[in-house]
Coordinates of C-alpha atoms and ligand atoms in Angstrom, one line a residue:
X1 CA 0.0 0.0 0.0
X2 CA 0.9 3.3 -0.8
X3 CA 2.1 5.5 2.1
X4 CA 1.6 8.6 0.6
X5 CA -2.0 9.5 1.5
X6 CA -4.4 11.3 -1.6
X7 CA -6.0 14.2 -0.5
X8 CA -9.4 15.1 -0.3
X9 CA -10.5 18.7 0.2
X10 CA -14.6 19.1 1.4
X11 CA -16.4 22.1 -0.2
X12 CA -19.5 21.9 2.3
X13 CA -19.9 20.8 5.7
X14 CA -23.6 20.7 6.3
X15 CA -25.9 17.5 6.3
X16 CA -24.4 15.5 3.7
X17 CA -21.0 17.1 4.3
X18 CA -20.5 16.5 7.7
X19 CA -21.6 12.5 7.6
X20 CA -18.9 12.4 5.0
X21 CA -15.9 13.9 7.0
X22 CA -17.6 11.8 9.4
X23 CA -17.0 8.5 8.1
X24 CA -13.9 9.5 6.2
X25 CA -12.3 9.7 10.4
X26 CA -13.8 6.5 11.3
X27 CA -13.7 3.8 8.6
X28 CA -10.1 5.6 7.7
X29 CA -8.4 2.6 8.1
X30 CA -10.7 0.4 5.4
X31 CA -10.7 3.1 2.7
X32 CA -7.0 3.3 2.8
X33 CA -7.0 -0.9 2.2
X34 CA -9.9 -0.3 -0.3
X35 CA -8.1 2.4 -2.0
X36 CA -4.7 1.2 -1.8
X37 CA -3.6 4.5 -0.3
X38 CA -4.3 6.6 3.0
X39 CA -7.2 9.1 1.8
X40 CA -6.7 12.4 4.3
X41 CA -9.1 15.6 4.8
X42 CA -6.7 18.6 4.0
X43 CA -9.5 21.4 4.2
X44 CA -12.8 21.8 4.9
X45 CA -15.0 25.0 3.1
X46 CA -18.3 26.5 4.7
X47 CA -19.6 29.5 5.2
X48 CA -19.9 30.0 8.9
X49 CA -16.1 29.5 10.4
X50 CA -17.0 30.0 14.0
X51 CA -19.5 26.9 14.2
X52 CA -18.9 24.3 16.0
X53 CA -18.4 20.8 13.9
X54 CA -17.6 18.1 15.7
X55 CA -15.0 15.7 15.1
X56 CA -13.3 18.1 12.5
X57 CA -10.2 19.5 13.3
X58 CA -10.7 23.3 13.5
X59 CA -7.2 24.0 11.7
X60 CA -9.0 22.6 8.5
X61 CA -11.9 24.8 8.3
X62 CA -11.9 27.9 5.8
X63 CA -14.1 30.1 4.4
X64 CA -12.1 30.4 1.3
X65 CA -13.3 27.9 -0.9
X66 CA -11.5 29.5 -4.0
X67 CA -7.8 29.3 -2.8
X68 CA -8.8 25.2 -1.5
X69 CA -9.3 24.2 -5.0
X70 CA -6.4 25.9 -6.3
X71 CA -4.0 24.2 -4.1
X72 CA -2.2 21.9 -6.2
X73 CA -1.6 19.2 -4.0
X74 CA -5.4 17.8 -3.5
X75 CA -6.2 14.8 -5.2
X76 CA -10.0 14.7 -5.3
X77 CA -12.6 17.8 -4.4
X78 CA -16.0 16.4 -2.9
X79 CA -18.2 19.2 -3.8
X80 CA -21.7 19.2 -1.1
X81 CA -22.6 22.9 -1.0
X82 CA -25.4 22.7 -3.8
X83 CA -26.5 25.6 -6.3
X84 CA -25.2 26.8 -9.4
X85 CA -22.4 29.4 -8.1
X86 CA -19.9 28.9 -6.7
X87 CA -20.2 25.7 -7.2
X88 CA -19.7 25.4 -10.4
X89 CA -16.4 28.0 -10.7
X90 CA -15.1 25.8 -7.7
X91 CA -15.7 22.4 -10.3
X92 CA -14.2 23.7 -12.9
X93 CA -11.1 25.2 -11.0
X94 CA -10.6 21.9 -9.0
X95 CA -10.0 20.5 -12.5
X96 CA -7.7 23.3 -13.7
X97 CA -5.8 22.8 -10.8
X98 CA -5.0 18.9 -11.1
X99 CA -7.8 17.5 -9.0
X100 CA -11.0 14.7 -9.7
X101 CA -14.5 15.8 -8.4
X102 CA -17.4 13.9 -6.8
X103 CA -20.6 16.0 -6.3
X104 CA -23.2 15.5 -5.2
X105 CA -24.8 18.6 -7.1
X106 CA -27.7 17.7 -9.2
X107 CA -29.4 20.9 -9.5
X108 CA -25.9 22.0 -11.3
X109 CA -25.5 18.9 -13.4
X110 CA -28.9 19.5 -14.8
X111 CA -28.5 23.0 -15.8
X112 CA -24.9 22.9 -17.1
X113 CA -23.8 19.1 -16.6
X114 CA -21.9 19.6 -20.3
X115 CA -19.7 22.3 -18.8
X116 CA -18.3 20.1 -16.2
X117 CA -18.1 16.9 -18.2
X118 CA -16.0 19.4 -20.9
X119 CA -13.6 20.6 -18.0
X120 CA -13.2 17.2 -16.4
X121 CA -12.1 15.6 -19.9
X122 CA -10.0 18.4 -21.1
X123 CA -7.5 18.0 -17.8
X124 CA -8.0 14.4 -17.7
X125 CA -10.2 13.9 -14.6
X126 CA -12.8 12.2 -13.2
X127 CA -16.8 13.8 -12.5
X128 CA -18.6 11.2 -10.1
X129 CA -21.8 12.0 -9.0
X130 CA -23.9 9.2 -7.8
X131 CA -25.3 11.0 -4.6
X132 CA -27.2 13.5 -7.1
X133 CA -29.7 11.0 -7.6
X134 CA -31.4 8.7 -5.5
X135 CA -29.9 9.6 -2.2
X136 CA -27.5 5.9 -1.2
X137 CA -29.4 4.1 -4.0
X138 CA -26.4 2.8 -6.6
X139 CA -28.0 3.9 -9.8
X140 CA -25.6 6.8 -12.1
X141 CA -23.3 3.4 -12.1
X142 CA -25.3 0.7 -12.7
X143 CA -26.8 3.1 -15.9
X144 CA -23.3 4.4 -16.9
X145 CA -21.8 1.0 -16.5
X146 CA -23.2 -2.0 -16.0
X147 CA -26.3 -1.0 -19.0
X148 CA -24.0 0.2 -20.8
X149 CA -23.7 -2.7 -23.2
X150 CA -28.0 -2.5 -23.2
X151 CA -30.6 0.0 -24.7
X152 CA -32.4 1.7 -22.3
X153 CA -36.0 2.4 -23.3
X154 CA -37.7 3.7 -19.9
X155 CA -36.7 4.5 -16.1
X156 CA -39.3 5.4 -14.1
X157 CA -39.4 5.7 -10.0
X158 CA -39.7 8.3 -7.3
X159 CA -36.1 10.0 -6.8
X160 CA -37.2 13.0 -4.3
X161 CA -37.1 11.7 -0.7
X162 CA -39.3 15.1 0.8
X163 CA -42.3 14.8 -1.6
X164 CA -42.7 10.9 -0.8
X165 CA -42.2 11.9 2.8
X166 CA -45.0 14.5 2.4
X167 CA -47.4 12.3 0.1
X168 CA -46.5 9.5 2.8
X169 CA -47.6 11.3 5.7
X170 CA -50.6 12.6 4.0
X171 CA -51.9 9.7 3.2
X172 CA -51.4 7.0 6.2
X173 CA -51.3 9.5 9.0
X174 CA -53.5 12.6 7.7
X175 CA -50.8 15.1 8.8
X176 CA -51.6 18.2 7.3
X177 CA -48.9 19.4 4.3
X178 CA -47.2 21.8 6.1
X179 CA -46.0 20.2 9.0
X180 CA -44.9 17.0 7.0
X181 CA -42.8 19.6 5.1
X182 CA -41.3 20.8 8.4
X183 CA -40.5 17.2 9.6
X184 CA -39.0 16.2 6.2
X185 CA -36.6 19.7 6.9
X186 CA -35.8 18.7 10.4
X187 CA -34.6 15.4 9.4
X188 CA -32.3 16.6 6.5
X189 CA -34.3 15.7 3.5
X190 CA -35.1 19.1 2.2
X191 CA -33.2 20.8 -0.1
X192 CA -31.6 24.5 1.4
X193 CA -34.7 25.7 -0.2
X194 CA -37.5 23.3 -0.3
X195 CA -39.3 24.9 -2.8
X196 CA -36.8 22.6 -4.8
X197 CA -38.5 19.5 -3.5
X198 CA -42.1 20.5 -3.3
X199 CA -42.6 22.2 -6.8
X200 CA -40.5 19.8 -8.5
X201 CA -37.3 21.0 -9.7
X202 CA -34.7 18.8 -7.4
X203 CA -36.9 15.8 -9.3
X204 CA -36.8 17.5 -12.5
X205 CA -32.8 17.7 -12.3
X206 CA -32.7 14.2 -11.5
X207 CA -34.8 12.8 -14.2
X208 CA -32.7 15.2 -16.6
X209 CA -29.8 13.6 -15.4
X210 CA -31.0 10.2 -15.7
X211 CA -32.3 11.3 -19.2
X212 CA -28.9 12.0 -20.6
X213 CA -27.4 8.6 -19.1
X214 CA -29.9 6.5 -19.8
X215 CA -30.6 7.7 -23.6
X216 CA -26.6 8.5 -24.1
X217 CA -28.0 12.2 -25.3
X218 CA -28.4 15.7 -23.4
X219 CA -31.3 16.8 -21.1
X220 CA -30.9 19.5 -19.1
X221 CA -33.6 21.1 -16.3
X222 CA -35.3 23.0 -18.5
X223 CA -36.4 19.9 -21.2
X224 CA -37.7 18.1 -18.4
X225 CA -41.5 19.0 -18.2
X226 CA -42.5 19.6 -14.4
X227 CA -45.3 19.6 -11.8
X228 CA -44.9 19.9 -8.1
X229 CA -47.2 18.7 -5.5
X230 CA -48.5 22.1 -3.8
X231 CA -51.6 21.9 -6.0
X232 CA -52.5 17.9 -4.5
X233 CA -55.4 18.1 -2.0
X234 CA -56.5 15.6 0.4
X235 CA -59.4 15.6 -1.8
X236 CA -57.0 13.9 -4.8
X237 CA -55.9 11.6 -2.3
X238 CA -58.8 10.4 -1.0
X239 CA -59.9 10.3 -4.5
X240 CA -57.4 7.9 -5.7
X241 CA -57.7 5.7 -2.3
X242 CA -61.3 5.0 -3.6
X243 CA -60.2 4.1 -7.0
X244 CA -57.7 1.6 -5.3
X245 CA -54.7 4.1 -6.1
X246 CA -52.3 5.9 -3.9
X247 CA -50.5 9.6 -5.1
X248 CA -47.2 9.6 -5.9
X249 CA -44.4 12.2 -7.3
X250 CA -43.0 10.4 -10.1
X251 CA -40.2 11.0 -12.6
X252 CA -40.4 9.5 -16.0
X253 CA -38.4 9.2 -18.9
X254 CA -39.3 7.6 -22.4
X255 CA -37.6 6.5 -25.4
X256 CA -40.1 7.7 -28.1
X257 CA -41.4 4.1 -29.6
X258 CA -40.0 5.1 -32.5
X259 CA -36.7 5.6 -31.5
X260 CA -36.4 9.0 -32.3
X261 CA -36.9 11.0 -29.4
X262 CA -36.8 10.7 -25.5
X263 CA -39.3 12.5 -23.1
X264 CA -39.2 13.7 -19.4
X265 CA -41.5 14.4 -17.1
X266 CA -42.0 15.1 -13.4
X267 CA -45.7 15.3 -12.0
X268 CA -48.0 13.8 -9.3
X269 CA -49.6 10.4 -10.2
X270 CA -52.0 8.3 -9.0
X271 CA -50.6 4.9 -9.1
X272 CA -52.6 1.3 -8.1
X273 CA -52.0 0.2 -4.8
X274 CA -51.1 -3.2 -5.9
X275 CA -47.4 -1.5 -8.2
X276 CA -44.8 -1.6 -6.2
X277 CA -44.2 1.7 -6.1
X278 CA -47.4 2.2 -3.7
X279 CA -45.4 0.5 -1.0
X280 CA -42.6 3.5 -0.8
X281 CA -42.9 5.0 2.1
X282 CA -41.3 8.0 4.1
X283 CA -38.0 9.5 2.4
X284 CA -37.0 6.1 0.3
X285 CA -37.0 6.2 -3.5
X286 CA -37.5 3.7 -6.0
X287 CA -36.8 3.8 -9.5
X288 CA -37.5 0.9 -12.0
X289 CA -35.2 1.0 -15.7
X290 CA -36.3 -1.6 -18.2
X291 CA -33.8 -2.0 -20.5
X292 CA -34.1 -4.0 -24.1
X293 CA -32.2 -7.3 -22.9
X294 CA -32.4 -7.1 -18.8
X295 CA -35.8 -6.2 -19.1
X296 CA -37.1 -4.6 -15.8
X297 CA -34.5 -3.6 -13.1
X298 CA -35.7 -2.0 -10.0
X299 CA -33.9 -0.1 -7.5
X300 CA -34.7 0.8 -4.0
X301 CA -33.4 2.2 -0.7
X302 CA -33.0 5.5 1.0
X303 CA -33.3 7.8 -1.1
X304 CA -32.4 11.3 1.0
X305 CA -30.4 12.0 4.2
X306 CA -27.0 12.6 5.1
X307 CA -25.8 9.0 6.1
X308 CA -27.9 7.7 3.4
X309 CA -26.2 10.3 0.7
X310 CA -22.7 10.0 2.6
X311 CA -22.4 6.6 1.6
X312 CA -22.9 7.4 -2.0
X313 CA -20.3 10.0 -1.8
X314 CA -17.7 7.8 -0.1
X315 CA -18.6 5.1 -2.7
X316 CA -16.9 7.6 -5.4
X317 CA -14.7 8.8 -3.4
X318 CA -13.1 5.1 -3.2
X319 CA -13.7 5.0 -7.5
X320 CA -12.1 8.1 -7.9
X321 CA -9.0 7.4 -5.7
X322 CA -8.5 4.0 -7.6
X323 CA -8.5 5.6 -10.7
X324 CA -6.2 8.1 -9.7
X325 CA -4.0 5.6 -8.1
X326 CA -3.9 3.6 -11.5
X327 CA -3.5 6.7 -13.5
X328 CA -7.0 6.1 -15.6
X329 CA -10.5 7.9 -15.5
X330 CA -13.7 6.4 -15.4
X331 CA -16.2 7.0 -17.8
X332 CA -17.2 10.3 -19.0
X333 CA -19.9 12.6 -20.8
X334 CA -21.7 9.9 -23.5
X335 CA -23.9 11.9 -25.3
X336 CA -23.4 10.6 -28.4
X337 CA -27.3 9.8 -30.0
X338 CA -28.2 13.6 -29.9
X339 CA -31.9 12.4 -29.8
X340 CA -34.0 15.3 -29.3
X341 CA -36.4 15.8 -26.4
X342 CA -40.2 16.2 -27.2
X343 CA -42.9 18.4 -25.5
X344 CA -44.9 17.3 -23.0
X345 CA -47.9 17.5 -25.6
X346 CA -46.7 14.2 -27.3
X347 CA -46.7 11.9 -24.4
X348 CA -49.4 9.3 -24.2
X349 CA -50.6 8.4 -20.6
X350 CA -54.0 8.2 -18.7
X351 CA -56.1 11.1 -16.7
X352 CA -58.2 11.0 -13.7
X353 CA -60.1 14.4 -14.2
X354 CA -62.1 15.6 -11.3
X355 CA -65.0 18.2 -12.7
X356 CA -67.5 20.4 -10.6
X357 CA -70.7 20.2 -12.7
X358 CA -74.4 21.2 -12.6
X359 CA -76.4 18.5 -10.9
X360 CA -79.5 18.2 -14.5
X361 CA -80.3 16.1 -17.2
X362 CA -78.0 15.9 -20.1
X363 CA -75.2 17.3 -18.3
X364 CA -73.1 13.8 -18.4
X365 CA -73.7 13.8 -22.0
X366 CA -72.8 17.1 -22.7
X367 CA -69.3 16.1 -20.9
X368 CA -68.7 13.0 -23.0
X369 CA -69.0 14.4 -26.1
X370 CA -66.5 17.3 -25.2
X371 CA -63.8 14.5 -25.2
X372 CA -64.9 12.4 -27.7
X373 CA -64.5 15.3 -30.1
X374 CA -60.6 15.6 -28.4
X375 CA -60.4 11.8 -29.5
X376 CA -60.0 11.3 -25.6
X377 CA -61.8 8.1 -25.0
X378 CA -63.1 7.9 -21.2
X379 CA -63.1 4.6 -19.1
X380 CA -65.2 5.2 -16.4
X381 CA -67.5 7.9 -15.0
X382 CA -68.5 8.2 -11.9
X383 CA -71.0 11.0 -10.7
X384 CA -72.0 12.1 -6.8
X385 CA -74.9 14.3 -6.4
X386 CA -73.8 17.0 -3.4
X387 CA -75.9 17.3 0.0
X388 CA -75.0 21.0 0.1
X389 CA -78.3 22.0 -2.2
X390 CA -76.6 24.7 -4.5
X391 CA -77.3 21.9 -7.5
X392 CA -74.0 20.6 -8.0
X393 CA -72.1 17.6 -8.8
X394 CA -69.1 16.2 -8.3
X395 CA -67.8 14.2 -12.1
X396 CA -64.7 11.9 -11.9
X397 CA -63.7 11.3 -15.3
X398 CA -61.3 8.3 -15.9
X399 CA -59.6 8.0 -19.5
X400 CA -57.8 5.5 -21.8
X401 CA -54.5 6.4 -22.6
X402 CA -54.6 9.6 -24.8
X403 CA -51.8 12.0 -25.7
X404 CA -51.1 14.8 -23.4
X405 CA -51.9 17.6 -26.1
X406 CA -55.3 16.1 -27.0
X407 CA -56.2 15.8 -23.0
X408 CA -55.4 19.7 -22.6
X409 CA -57.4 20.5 -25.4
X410 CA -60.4 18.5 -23.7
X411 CA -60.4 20.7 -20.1
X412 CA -60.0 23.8 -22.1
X413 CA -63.3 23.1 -23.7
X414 CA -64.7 21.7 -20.7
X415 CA -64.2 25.2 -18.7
X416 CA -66.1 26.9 -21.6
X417 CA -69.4 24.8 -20.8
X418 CA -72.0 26.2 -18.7
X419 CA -72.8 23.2 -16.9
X420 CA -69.0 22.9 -15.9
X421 CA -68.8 24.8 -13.2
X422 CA -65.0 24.0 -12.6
X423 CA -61.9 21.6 -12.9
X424 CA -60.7 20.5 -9.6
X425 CA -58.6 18.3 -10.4
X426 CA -56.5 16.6 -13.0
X427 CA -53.8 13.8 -12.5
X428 CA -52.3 11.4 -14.6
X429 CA -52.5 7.6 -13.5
X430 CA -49.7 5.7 -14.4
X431 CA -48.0 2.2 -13.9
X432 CA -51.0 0.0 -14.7
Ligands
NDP1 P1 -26.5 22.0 3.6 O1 -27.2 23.3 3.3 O2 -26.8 21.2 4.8 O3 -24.9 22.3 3.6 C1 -24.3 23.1 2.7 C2 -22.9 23.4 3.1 O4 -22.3 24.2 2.2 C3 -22.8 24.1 4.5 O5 -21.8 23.5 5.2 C4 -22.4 25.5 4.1 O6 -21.7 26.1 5.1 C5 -21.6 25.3 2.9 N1 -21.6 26.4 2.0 C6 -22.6 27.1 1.5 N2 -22.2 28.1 0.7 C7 -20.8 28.1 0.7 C8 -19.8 28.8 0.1 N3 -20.1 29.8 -0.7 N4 -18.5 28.4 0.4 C9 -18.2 27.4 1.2 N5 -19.2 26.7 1.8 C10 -20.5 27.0 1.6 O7 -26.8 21.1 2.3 P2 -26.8 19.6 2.2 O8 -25.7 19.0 2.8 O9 -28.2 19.0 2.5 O10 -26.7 19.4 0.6 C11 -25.4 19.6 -0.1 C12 -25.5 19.1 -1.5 O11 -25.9 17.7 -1.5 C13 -26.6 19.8 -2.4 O12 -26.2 19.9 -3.7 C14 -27.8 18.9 -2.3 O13 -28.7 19.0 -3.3 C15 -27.1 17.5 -2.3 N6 -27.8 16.4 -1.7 C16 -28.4 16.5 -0.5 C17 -29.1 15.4 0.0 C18 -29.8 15.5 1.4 O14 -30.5 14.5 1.7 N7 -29.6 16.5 2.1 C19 -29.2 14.2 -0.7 C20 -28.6 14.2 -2.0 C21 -27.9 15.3 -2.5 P3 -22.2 26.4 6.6 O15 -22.2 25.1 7.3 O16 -21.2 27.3 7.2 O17 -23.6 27.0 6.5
HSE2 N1 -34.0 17.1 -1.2 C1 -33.7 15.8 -1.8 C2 -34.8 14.9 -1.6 C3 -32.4 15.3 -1.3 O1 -35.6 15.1 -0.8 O2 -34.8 13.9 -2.3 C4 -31.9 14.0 -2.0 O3 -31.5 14.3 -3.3

């Protein structure tokens, strides 16, 4: 074994951060055997100098970020503080300046992943970033690696650990939205700002991310179509629980059947209690991949935290240090099919459409014909008459499968009828 020990410099000390300084000091001695080489923290970047981190040698702690990277003698920069800037100067510096990066930054690798991929290659270094998706779930290397002799058509799954904790609690406990939110914070799910998690853009990076792997082209954040949950009511989920369904904030990405084209999506789902999906509960994620010769792969575990998201870290760290050890890189940018990423308008799913109507003859009729003309073809129907005597009713409207353009073009004209009094509700039901 080398005696010589690679060093590590830690941009970040917060909840992922400071799990992986923290098991960096205790399981020192089976990284170094792993690796082949000693591994040692030589600095330590955050924001707040004067708080107190236990277990981190003060001496280590700086503020400046920007001369850390620049060393010269760090072998590998974990970057855990999040966002676009620094972040991404810091990246791109650490490679200037001789070092490998692990991140576990997957709002920046949506939005300008090919900047980083074009940095790492051009000084000959490693970009590992399988804590960006999927929390401690191994999933960036089984899709970068071990698929990578197989066609990946689909990868669907839950990848935001806060929205399943939120749905979860909803659902099974009652707990109102916000206070699920707050626990989901509390326990270091939550992104900095959790509007990231609730209104869909931390899953919307990850299935862009996935996207680009899987489909060996480029997706960034803003080809991802996205909903959030803040517009799910208890009413939806009490809806689905009586159509045998539970709610769910999925992430979905298509090859077009045709080969020619990939789509991504993020948005609330109602999904039948009986897919395995249902049975994720709390902050786990689950993502299934079906791929041309494996056929359906599913992954599972914990899918946010910073033990959970440490692990994944220290998993590349180990990679990265091997390669660097044996002089090689891993694998980089392969975005080599240039497929094109449709609108949200082509993709073909099923609706569960939730209408406020007025409680006369004809009214039903009135309805279907509205989506017949849409070529929307409805499976069931379901009608309640209200107690409240203002004449209303409540319409659930379940479809066939129907593309997404044609099913906006049916609630526009729904709103313009009389006897529709509103929309409450519309949700896609997927994985039947
Ligand atoms: P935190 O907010 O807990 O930690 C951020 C850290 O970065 C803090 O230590 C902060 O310093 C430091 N920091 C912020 N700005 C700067 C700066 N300009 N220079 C130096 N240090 C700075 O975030 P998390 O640990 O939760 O997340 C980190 C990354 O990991 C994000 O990209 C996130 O998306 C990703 N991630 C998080 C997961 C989770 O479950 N939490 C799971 C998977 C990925 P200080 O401590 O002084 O405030
Ligand atoms: N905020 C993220 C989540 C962290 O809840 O999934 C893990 O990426």
């Amino acid at each position: 074994m080398r005696t010589r020990p690679l060093k590590v410099a830690l941009l970040g000390c917060g909840v992922v951060g400071s799990e992986v300084a923290r098991i960096m000091t205790t399981h020192a001695s089976d990284l170094a055997a792993r690796i082949g080489a000693p591994v040692e923290l030589a600095g330590v970047a955050v924001r707040r100098p004067s708080k107190v981190r236990e277990g981190i040698d003060p001496a280590l702690i700086t503020t400046d970020a920007t001369a850390l990277v620049k060393r010269g003698d760090i072998d590998v920069v974990i970057e855990v503080i999040g966002g676009i800037e620094p972040a991404r100067t810091l990246i791109t510096s650490a490679f200037e300046h001789g070092a490998s990066v692990v991140s576990a930054n997957k709002a920046l690798l949506a939005e300008d992943g090919a900047t980083l991929y074009a940095a790492a290659e051009e000084h000959g270094k490693d970009l590992y970033f399988e804590a960006a998706v999927a929390g401690a779930i191994p999933l960036i290397r089984p899709l970068r690696e071990s698929l990578a002799g197989d066609k990946v058509n689909r990868v669907l799954g839950i990848v935001n650990g806060t929205t399943n904790f939120i749905l979860d609690k909803m659902d099974s406990s009652g707990a109102g939205y916000s206070e699920a939110l707050d626990e989901a914070t509390a326990l270091g799910y939550a992104e900095a700002d959790p509007t990231a998690d609730v209104e869909g853009f931390d899953a919307a990076a990850k299935a862009a991310i996935l996207a680009g792997i899987a489909f060996h082209t480029r997706v960034r954040l803003d080809d991802v179509y996205r909903e959030g949950l803040t517009d799910v009511s208890a009413a939806d989920i009490a809806s689905a629980k009586r159509m045998g369904c539970t709610v769910k904030l999925l992430a979905i990405c298509e090859r077009a059947a045709d080969g020619k084209s990939v789509t991504a999506r993020v948005h609330p789902a109602m999904i039948p209690l009986s897919h395995p999906l249902a049975s994720v509960r709390e902050a786990y994620n689950a993502v299934f991949v079906e791929a041309e010769a494996a056929g359906q792969l599913m992954f599972y575990g914990p899918g946010a935290g910073g033990s959970p998201t440490a692990s994944a870290v220290l998993g590349d760290l180990v990679a990265v240090c091997r390669n660097r050890l044996a002089e090689s890189t891993g694998p980089g940018e392969s975005a080599y099919t240039q497929l094109p990423v449709s609108p949200m308008g082509d993709v073909v799913t099923r609706y569960h459409i939730s209408l406020d109507v007025a409680d006369k003859p004809g009214v039903l009729a009135q309805v279907a014909t509205v989506f017949a003309e849409h070529g929307v073809s409805i499976d069931t129907v379901r009608q309640q008459g209200r107690q409240d005597g203002n004449g209303e009713a409540s319409l659930v409207v379940v479809t066939h499968r129907a593309p997404d353009a044609a099913l906006s073009g049916t609630v526009e004209a729904l709103r313009k009828l009389d006897t529709v009094r509103g929309v409450a509700s519309i949700m896609r039901v997927e994985g039947e």
